Amino acid sequence: MLRFCFALVLSSLASVALADLSGPLRVIDGDTVVIGETRIRLHGIDAPEKAQFCGSRTAPMWPCGSWITGEVRARFDGRNARCAAVDIDKYGRTVARCEVAGEDLGAALVRGGLAFAYLDYSHDYLPQQAAAMQRGAGLHGAGVQSPADFRKAARRGHDAQHLAKAPDGCVIKGNISSRGNARIYHVPGQSWYGTTRISPAKGERWFCSEAEAQDAGWRRAQR
């Protein structure tokens, strides 16, 4: 009887969590919002983490994660939304599809280049992503590491450890090669960024921009 009651309580809680939600949005980041007391992970999309930086050979490093959060807040924070829950994730968040003024929020973010289709969970927003890539909208063409890969690196302790030691906003690693004393800098998203350690005693240092690194005589790592 006790087990039955416990199961009934869990079932009731799940039903409440999976109920449709409506009300003003509070934006947490590019793919997470809150309505009332319910934290919602938007279904089928993935956006850069707040601490994530973007950049490429042709584009300087810039804080794309915080930029995305600001853009989504500017467009949707405080607006009324209707969300239909589809699941509960492993962190206890409600996973839901949300609409603002009749428009699918996930579709709008992917179409605007502010988030990616999260193909591990859904292919619903592939058409919007293809259109955004063709236009070069938002993040496309900005040298962004996929949010999933960024999180994996952080879980391994690489990026999390090294970013924690970096001065605010200065995440480019100036490394001195053990062979030939070549001065090479690594930017987030490159192959060896996560495993590169900075030793000031060896003359290694952090840079706040690629221009700063190049002016100091360092060259960008090839990968």
PDB file of C-alpha atoms in Angstrom:
ATOM      1  CA  MET A   1       0.000   0.000   0.000  1.00  0.00           C
ATOM      2  CA  LEU A   2       2.854   2.376   0.890  1.00  0.00           C
ATOM      3  CA  ARG A   3       4.558   1.684  -2.446  1.00  0.00           C
ATOM      4  CA  PHE A   4       1.306   2.314  -4.264  1.00  0.00           C
ATOM      5  CA  CYS A   5       0.840   5.671  -2.500  1.00  0.00           C
ATOM      6  CA  PHE A   6       4.431   6.670  -3.241  1.00  0.00           C
ATOM      7  CA  ALA A   7       4.006   5.804  -6.925  1.00  0.00           C
ATOM      8  CA  LEU A   8       0.764   7.777  -6.989  1.00  0.00           C
ATOM      9  CA  VAL A   9       2.512  10.827  -5.543  1.00  0.00           C
ATOM     10  CA  LEU A  10       5.307  10.587  -8.133  1.00  0.00           C
ATOM     11  CA  SER A  11       2.760  10.224 -10.899  1.00  0.00           C
ATOM     12  CA  SER A  12       0.890  13.291  -9.649  1.00  0.00           C
ATOM     13  CA  LEU A  13       4.092  15.343  -9.508  1.00  0.00           C
ATOM     14  CA  ALA A  14       5.017  14.299 -13.032  1.00  0.00           C
ATOM     15  CA  SER A  15       1.557  15.257 -14.261  1.00  0.00           C
ATOM     16  CA  VAL A  16       1.896  18.694 -12.688  1.00  0.00           C
ATOM     17  CA  ALA A  17       5.374  19.167 -14.162  1.00  0.00           C
ATOM     18  CA  LEU A  18       4.188  18.121 -17.619  1.00  0.00           C
ATOM     19  CA  ALA A  19       1.096  20.327 -17.576  1.00  0.00           C
ATOM     20  CA  ASP A  20       0.809  23.163 -20.074  1.00  0.00           C
ATOM     21  CA  LEU A  21       2.252  26.436 -18.791  1.00  0.00           C
ATOM     22  CA  SER A  22       1.500  30.027 -19.672  1.00  0.00           C
ATOM     23  CA  GLY A  23       2.599  33.432 -18.438  1.00  0.00           C
ATOM     24  CA  PRO A  24       5.427  35.976 -18.735  1.00  0.00           C
ATOM     25  CA  LEU A  25       8.835  34.571 -19.657  1.00  0.00           C
ATOM     26  CA  ARG A  26      11.972  35.149 -17.647  1.00  0.00           C
ATOM     27  CA  VAL A  27      14.992  34.358 -19.811  1.00  0.00           C
ATOM     28  CA  ILE A  28      17.883  32.527 -18.122  1.00  0.00           C
ATOM     29  CA  ASP A  29      20.019  31.920 -21.209  1.00  0.00           C
ATOM     30  CA  GLY A  30      19.663  31.111 -24.894  1.00  0.00           C
ATOM     31  CA  ASP A  31      17.684  27.907 -24.410  1.00  0.00           C
ATOM     32  CA  THR A  32      16.340  28.102 -20.850  1.00  0.00           C
ATOM     33  CA  VAL A  33      13.420  30.178 -19.562  1.00  0.00           C
ATOM     34  CA  VAL A  34      11.233  30.343 -16.475  1.00  0.00           C
ATOM     35  CA  ILE A  35       7.467  30.741 -16.185  1.00  0.00           C
ATOM     36  CA  GLY A  36       6.291  31.282 -12.625  1.00  0.00           C
ATOM     37  CA  GLU A  37       8.299  28.782 -10.572  1.00  0.00           C
ATOM     38  CA  THR A  38       8.912  26.349 -13.444  1.00  0.00           C
ATOM     39  CA  ARG A  39      12.308  26.221 -15.142  1.00  0.00           C
ATOM     40  CA  ILE A  40      11.906  25.244 -18.795  1.00  0.00           C
ATOM     41  CA  ARG A  41      14.481  23.834 -21.205  1.00  0.00           C
ATOM     42  CA  LEU A  42      13.299  24.605 -24.730  1.00  0.00           C
ATOM     43  CA  HIS A  43      12.739  21.428 -26.725  1.00  0.00           C
ATOM     44  CA  GLY A  44      14.893  20.668 -29.754  1.00  0.00           C
ATOM     45  CA  ILE A  45      17.398  23.537 -29.562  1.00  0.00           C
ATOM     46  CA  ASP A  46      20.826  24.133 -28.040  1.00  0.00           C
ATOM     47  CA  ALA A  47      22.436  27.551 -27.489  1.00  0.00           C
ATOM     48  CA  PRO A  48      25.989  28.535 -26.477  1.00  0.00           C
ATOM     49  CA  GLU A  49      26.723  28.538 -22.750  1.00  0.00           C
ATOM     50  CA  LYS A  50      27.040  31.911 -21.013  1.00  0.00           C
ATOM     51  CA  ALA A  51      30.817  31.483 -20.563  1.00  0.00           C
ATOM     52  CA  GLN A  52      31.373  30.394 -24.160  1.00  0.00           C
ATOM     53  CA  PHE A  53      33.506  32.383 -26.600  1.00  0.00           C
ATOM     54  CA  CYS A  54      33.404  32.255 -30.395  1.00  0.00           C
ATOM     55  CA  GLY A  55      36.002  33.058 -33.028  1.00  0.00           C
ATOM     56  CA  SER A  56      37.788  31.795 -36.126  1.00  0.00           C
ATOM     57  CA  ARG A  57      40.778  32.546 -38.316  1.00  0.00           C
ATOM     58  CA  THR A  58      38.889  35.447 -39.843  1.00  0.00           C
ATOM     59  CA  ALA A  59      36.921  36.574 -36.779  1.00  0.00           C
ATOM     60  CA  PRO A  60      38.321  37.787 -33.418  1.00  0.00           C
ATOM     61  CA  MET A  61      37.299  36.109 -30.187  1.00  0.00           C
ATOM     62  CA  TRP A  62      34.088  37.456 -28.684  1.00  0.00           C
ATOM     63  CA  PRO A  63      31.762  36.400 -25.816  1.00  0.00           C
ATOM     64  CA  CYS A  64      29.048  34.789 -27.929  1.00  0.00           C
ATOM     65  CA  GLY A  65      27.401  33.037 -24.959  1.00  0.00           C
ATOM     66  CA  SER A  66      26.662  36.224 -23.063  1.00  0.00           C
ATOM     67  CA  TRP A  67      25.684  37.961 -26.318  1.00  0.00           C
ATOM     68  CA  ILE A  68      23.105  35.267 -27.088  1.00  0.00           C
ATOM     69  CA  THR A  69      21.625  35.563 -23.596  1.00  0.00           C
ATOM     70  CA  GLY A  70      21.332  39.329 -24.013  1.00  0.00           C
ATOM     71  CA  GLU A  71      19.701  39.018 -27.436  1.00  0.00           C
ATOM     72  CA  VAL A  72      17.110  36.495 -26.265  1.00  0.00           C
ATOM     73  CA  ARG A  73      16.332  38.639 -23.208  1.00  0.00           C
ATOM     74  CA  ALA A  74      15.920  41.748 -25.324  1.00  0.00           C
ATOM     75  CA  ARG A  75      13.482  40.004 -27.656  1.00  0.00           C
ATOM     76  CA  PHE A  76      11.482  37.754 -25.347  1.00  0.00           C
ATOM     77  CA  ASP A  77      11.980  38.542 -21.643  1.00  0.00           C
ATOM     78  CA  GLY A  78       8.680  39.552 -20.030  1.00  0.00           C
ATOM     79  CA  ARG A  79       6.558  38.513 -23.006  1.00  0.00           C
ATOM     80  CA  ASN A  80       3.645  36.148 -22.494  1.00  0.00           C
ATOM     81  CA  ALA A  81       4.211  32.602 -23.648  1.00  0.00           C
ATOM     82  CA  ARG A  82       2.319  29.334 -23.832  1.00  0.00           C
ATOM     83  CA  CYS A  83       4.386  26.207 -23.336  1.00  0.00           C
ATOM     84  CA  ALA A  84       3.429  22.578 -23.889  1.00  0.00           C
ATOM     85  CA  ALA A  85       5.629  20.259 -21.847  1.00  0.00           C
ATOM     86  CA  VAL A  86       6.956  17.124 -23.543  1.00  0.00           C
ATOM     87  CA  ASP A  87       9.372  15.683 -20.976  1.00  0.00           C
ATOM     88  CA  ILE A  88      11.368  16.134 -17.766  1.00  0.00           C
ATOM     89  CA  ASP A  89      15.149  16.111 -18.230  1.00  0.00           C
ATOM     90  CA  LYS A  90      17.761  14.544 -15.936  1.00  0.00           C
ATOM     91  CA  TYR A  91      18.189  17.856 -14.104  1.00  0.00           C
ATOM     92  CA  GLY A  92      14.492  18.020 -13.230  1.00  0.00           C
ATOM     93  CA  ARG A  93      13.721  20.769 -15.731  1.00  0.00           C
ATOM     94  CA  THR A  94      10.564  20.743 -17.788  1.00  0.00           C
ATOM     95  CA  VAL A  95      11.334  20.291 -21.481  1.00  0.00           C
ATOM     96  CA  ALA A  96       8.720  22.140 -23.524  1.00  0.00           C
ATOM     97  CA  ARG A  97       7.740  23.732 -26.786  1.00  0.00           C
ATOM     98  CA  CYS A  98       6.862  27.386 -26.256  1.00  0.00           C
ATOM     99  CA  GLU A  99       4.997  29.925 -28.345  1.00  0.00           C
ATOM    100  CA  VAL A 100       5.154  33.715 -28.152  1.00  0.00           C
ATOM    101  CA  ALA A 101       2.483  35.610 -30.097  1.00  0.00           C
ATOM    102  CA  GLY A 102       1.678  32.378 -31.895  1.00  0.00           C
ATOM    103  CA  GLU A 103       5.270  31.798 -33.049  1.00  0.00           C
ATOM    104  CA  ASP A 104       7.310  28.742 -32.029  1.00  0.00           C
ATOM    105  CA  LEU A 105      10.083  30.159 -29.851  1.00  0.00           C
ATOM    106  CA  GLY A 106      12.570  27.398 -30.700  1.00  0.00           C
ATOM    107  CA  ALA A 107      11.987  27.911 -34.420  1.00  0.00           C
ATOM    108  CA  ALA A 108      12.464  31.678 -34.060  1.00  0.00           C
ATOM    109  CA  LEU A 109      15.768  31.290 -32.207  1.00  0.00           C
ATOM    110  CA  VAL A 110      17.189  28.770 -34.669  1.00  0.00           C
ATOM    111  CA  ARG A 111      16.002  30.787 -37.676  1.00  0.00           C
ATOM    112  CA  GLY A 112      17.690  33.886 -36.245  1.00  0.00           C
ATOM    113  CA  GLY A 113      20.999  32.087 -35.697  1.00  0.00           C
ATOM    114  CA  LEU A 114      20.699  32.438 -31.921  1.00  0.00           C
ATOM    115  CA  ALA A 115      20.530  28.675 -31.277  1.00  0.00           C
ATOM    116  CA  PHE A 116      21.193  25.397 -33.067  1.00  0.00           C
ATOM    117  CA  ALA A 117      18.919  22.475 -33.799  1.00  0.00           C
ATOM    118  CA  TYR A 118      19.715  19.924 -31.053  1.00  0.00           C
ATOM    119  CA  LEU A 119      19.933  16.872 -33.275  1.00  0.00           C
ATOM    120  CA  ASP A 120      20.538  14.464 -30.394  1.00  0.00           C
ATOM    121  CA  TYR A 121      16.925  15.024 -29.397  1.00  0.00           C
ATOM    122  CA  SER A 122      15.006  16.372 -32.380  1.00  0.00           C
ATOM    123  CA  HIS A 123      15.240  17.183 -36.089  1.00  0.00           C
ATOM    124  CA  ASP A 124      12.258  19.547 -35.912  1.00  0.00           C
ATOM    125  CA  TYR A 125      14.280  22.694 -36.565  1.00  0.00           C
ATOM    126  CA  LEU A 126      16.601  21.516 -39.329  1.00  0.00           C
ATOM    127  CA  PRO A 127      14.821  23.613 -42.008  1.00  0.00           C
ATOM    128  CA  GLN A 128      15.217  26.771 -39.916  1.00  0.00           C
ATOM    129  CA  GLN A 129      18.889  25.962 -39.285  1.00  0.00           C
ATOM    130  CA  ALA A 130      19.558  25.382 -42.996  1.00  0.00           C
ATOM    131  CA  ALA A 131      17.995  28.755 -43.808  1.00  0.00           C
ATOM    132  CA  ALA A 132      20.012  30.505 -41.069  1.00  0.00           C
ATOM    133  CA  MET A 133      23.261  28.937 -42.305  1.00  0.00           C
ATOM    134  CA  GLN A 134      22.539  30.025 -45.864  1.00  0.00           C
ATOM    135  CA  ARG A 135      21.979  33.624 -44.729  1.00  0.00           C
ATOM    136  CA  GLY A 136      24.928  33.593 -42.320  1.00  0.00           C
ATOM    137  CA  ALA A 137      22.538  34.670 -39.567  1.00  0.00           C
ATOM    138  CA  GLY A 138      23.683  35.184 -35.984  1.00  0.00           C
ATOM    139  CA  LEU A 139      26.263  32.620 -34.917  1.00  0.00           C
ATOM    140  CA  HIS A 140      26.744  30.989 -38.306  1.00  0.00           C
ATOM    141  CA  GLY A 141      30.168  31.754 -39.678  1.00  0.00           C
ATOM    142  CA  ALA A 142      31.396  33.005 -36.296  1.00  0.00           C
ATOM    143  CA  GLY A 143      33.636  30.005 -35.545  1.00  0.00           C
ATOM    144  CA  VAL A 144      31.467  28.741 -32.715  1.00  0.00           C
ATOM    145  CA  GLN A 145      32.212  25.447 -31.013  1.00  0.00           C
ATOM    146  CA  SER A 146      29.047  23.425 -30.615  1.00  0.00           C
ATOM    147  CA  PRO A 147      27.503  23.953 -27.162  1.00  0.00           C
ATOM    148  CA  ALA A 148      27.507  20.181 -26.600  1.00  0.00           C
ATOM    149  CA  ASP A 149      31.258  19.951 -27.296  1.00  0.00           C
ATOM    150  CA  PHE A 150      31.901  22.946 -25.034  1.00  0.00           C
ATOM    151  CA  ARG A 151      30.036  21.243 -22.186  1.00  0.00           C
ATOM    152  CA  LYS A 152      31.894  17.975 -22.721  1.00  0.00           C
ATOM    153  CA  ALA A 153      35.231  19.765 -22.469  1.00  0.00           C
ATOM    154  CA  ALA A 154      34.090  21.538 -19.304  1.00  0.00           C
ATOM    155  CA  ARG A 155      33.006  18.235 -17.759  1.00  0.00           C
ATOM    156  CA  ARG A 156      36.420  16.781 -18.459  1.00  0.00           C
ATOM    157  CA  GLY A 157      37.757  19.653 -16.400  1.00  0.00           C
ATOM    158  CA  HIS A 158      39.863  21.167 -19.179  1.00  0.00           C
ATOM    159  CA  ASP A 159      38.081  24.352 -20.170  1.00  0.00           C
ATOM    160  CA  ALA A 160      36.523  24.807 -16.739  1.00  0.00           C
ATOM    161  CA  GLN A 161      39.924  24.616 -15.052  1.00  0.00           C
ATOM    162  CA  HIS A 162      41.736  26.948 -17.419  1.00  0.00           C
ATOM    163  CA  LEU A 163      38.950  29.494 -17.852  1.00  0.00           C
ATOM    164  CA  ALA A 164      38.766  29.791 -14.074  1.00  0.00           C
ATOM    165  CA  LYS A 165      42.394  30.939 -14.006  1.00  0.00           C
ATOM    166  CA  ALA A 166      42.049  33.414 -16.832  1.00  0.00           C
ATOM    167  CA  PRO A 167      41.558  37.144 -16.208  1.00  0.00           C
ATOM    168  CA  ASP A 168      38.014  38.284 -16.913  1.00  0.00           C
ATOM    169  CA  GLY A 169      37.367  38.179 -20.646  1.00  0.00           C
ATOM    170  CA  CYS A 170      40.939  37.087 -21.462  1.00  0.00           C
ATOM    171  CA  VAL A 171      40.689  33.427 -22.438  1.00  0.00           C
ATOM    172  CA  ILE A 172      43.261  33.139 -25.240  1.00  0.00           C
ATOM    173  CA  LYS A 173      46.180  30.942 -24.134  1.00  0.00           C
ATOM    174  CA  GLY A 174      49.683  32.066 -25.084  1.00  0.00           C
ATOM    175  CA  ASN A 175      51.789  28.918 -25.023  1.00  0.00           C
ATOM    176  CA  ILE A 176      55.550  28.546 -25.596  1.00  0.00           C
ATOM    177  CA  SER A 177      56.325  25.372 -27.520  1.00  0.00           C
ATOM    178  CA  SER A 178      58.853  23.005 -25.964  1.00  0.00           C
ATOM    179  CA  ARG A 179      60.331  22.556 -29.438  1.00  0.00           C
ATOM    180  CA  GLY A 180      61.999  25.673 -30.735  1.00  0.00           C
ATOM    181  CA  ASN A 181      60.386  28.000 -28.197  1.00  0.00           C
ATOM    182  CA  ALA A 182      57.707  28.957 -30.713  1.00  0.00           C
ATOM    183  CA  ARG A 183      55.144  31.378 -29.287  1.00  0.00           C
ATOM    184  CA  ILE A 184      51.710  30.043 -30.220  1.00  0.00           C
ATOM    185  CA  TYR A 185      48.289  31.080 -28.990  1.00  0.00           C
ATOM    186  CA  HIS A 186      45.189  28.887 -28.731  1.00  0.00           C
ATOM    187  CA  VAL A 187      41.590  30.082 -28.786  1.00  0.00           C
ATOM    188  CA  PRO A 188      38.549  28.280 -27.318  1.00  0.00           C
ATOM    189  CA  GLY A 189      37.256  25.629 -29.701  1.00  0.00           C
ATOM    190  CA  GLN A 190      40.642  24.693 -31.155  1.00  0.00           C
ATOM    191  CA  SER A 191      41.854  21.095 -30.853  1.00  0.00           C
ATOM    192  CA  TRP A 192      44.579  21.700 -28.240  1.00  0.00           C
ATOM    193  CA  TYR A 193      42.941  24.507 -26.293  1.00  0.00           C
ATOM    194  CA  GLY A 194      41.558  22.297 -23.533  1.00  0.00           C
ATOM    195  CA  THR A 195      44.829  20.489 -22.782  1.00  0.00           C
ATOM    196  CA  THR A 196      47.091  23.547 -23.028  1.00  0.00           C
ATOM    197  CA  ARG A 197      48.299  24.731 -19.623  1.00  0.00           C
ATOM    198  CA  ILE A 198      49.646  28.212 -18.975  1.00  0.00           C
ATOM    199  CA  SER A 199      52.819  28.579 -16.930  1.00  0.00           C
ATOM    200  CA  PRO A 200      53.725  32.240 -16.239  1.00  0.00           C
ATOM    201  CA  ALA A 201      57.104  31.046 -14.924  1.00  0.00           C
ATOM    202  CA  LYS A 202      57.958  29.967 -18.490  1.00  0.00           C
ATOM    203  CA  GLY A 203      56.829  33.296 -19.918  1.00  0.00           C
ATOM    204  CA  GLU A 204      53.440  32.025 -20.997  1.00  0.00           C
ATOM    205  CA  ARG A 205      50.432  34.291 -20.631  1.00  0.00           C
ATOM    206  CA  TRP A 206      46.772  35.014 -21.329  1.00  0.00           C
ATOM    207  CA  PHE A 207      45.546  37.378 -24.030  1.00  0.00           C
ATOM    208  CA  CYS A 208      42.259  39.249 -24.260  1.00  0.00           C
ATOM    209  CA  SER A 209      42.146  39.359 -28.066  1.00  0.00           C
ATOM    210  CA  GLU A 210      43.889  37.846 -31.062  1.00  0.00           C
ATOM    211  CA  ALA A 211      45.127  41.285 -32.057  1.00  0.00           C
ATOM    212  CA  GLU A 212      46.841  41.637 -28.671  1.00  0.00           C
ATOM    213  CA  ALA A 213      48.487  38.232 -29.082  1.00  0.00           C
ATOM    214  CA  GLN A 214      49.701  39.000 -32.596  1.00  0.00           C
ATOM    215  CA  ASP A 215      51.023  42.424 -31.604  1.00  0.00           C
ATOM    216  CA  ALA A 216      53.041  40.690 -28.887  1.00  0.00           C
ATOM    217  CA  GLY A 217      54.625  38.402 -31.476  1.00  0.00           C
ATOM    218  CA  TRP A 218      52.556  35.243 -31.001  1.00  0.00           C
ATOM    219  CA  ARG A 219      50.990  33.309 -33.871  1.00  0.00           C
ATOM    220  CA  ARG A 220      47.728  31.359 -33.922  1.00  0.00           C
ATOM    221  CA  ALA A 221      47.850  27.568 -33.557  1.00  0.00           C
ATOM    222  CA  GLN A 222      47.051  25.763 -36.796  1.00  0.00           C
ATOM    223  CA  ARG A 223      44.289  23.705 -35.161  1.00  0.00           C
TER     224      ARG A 223
END
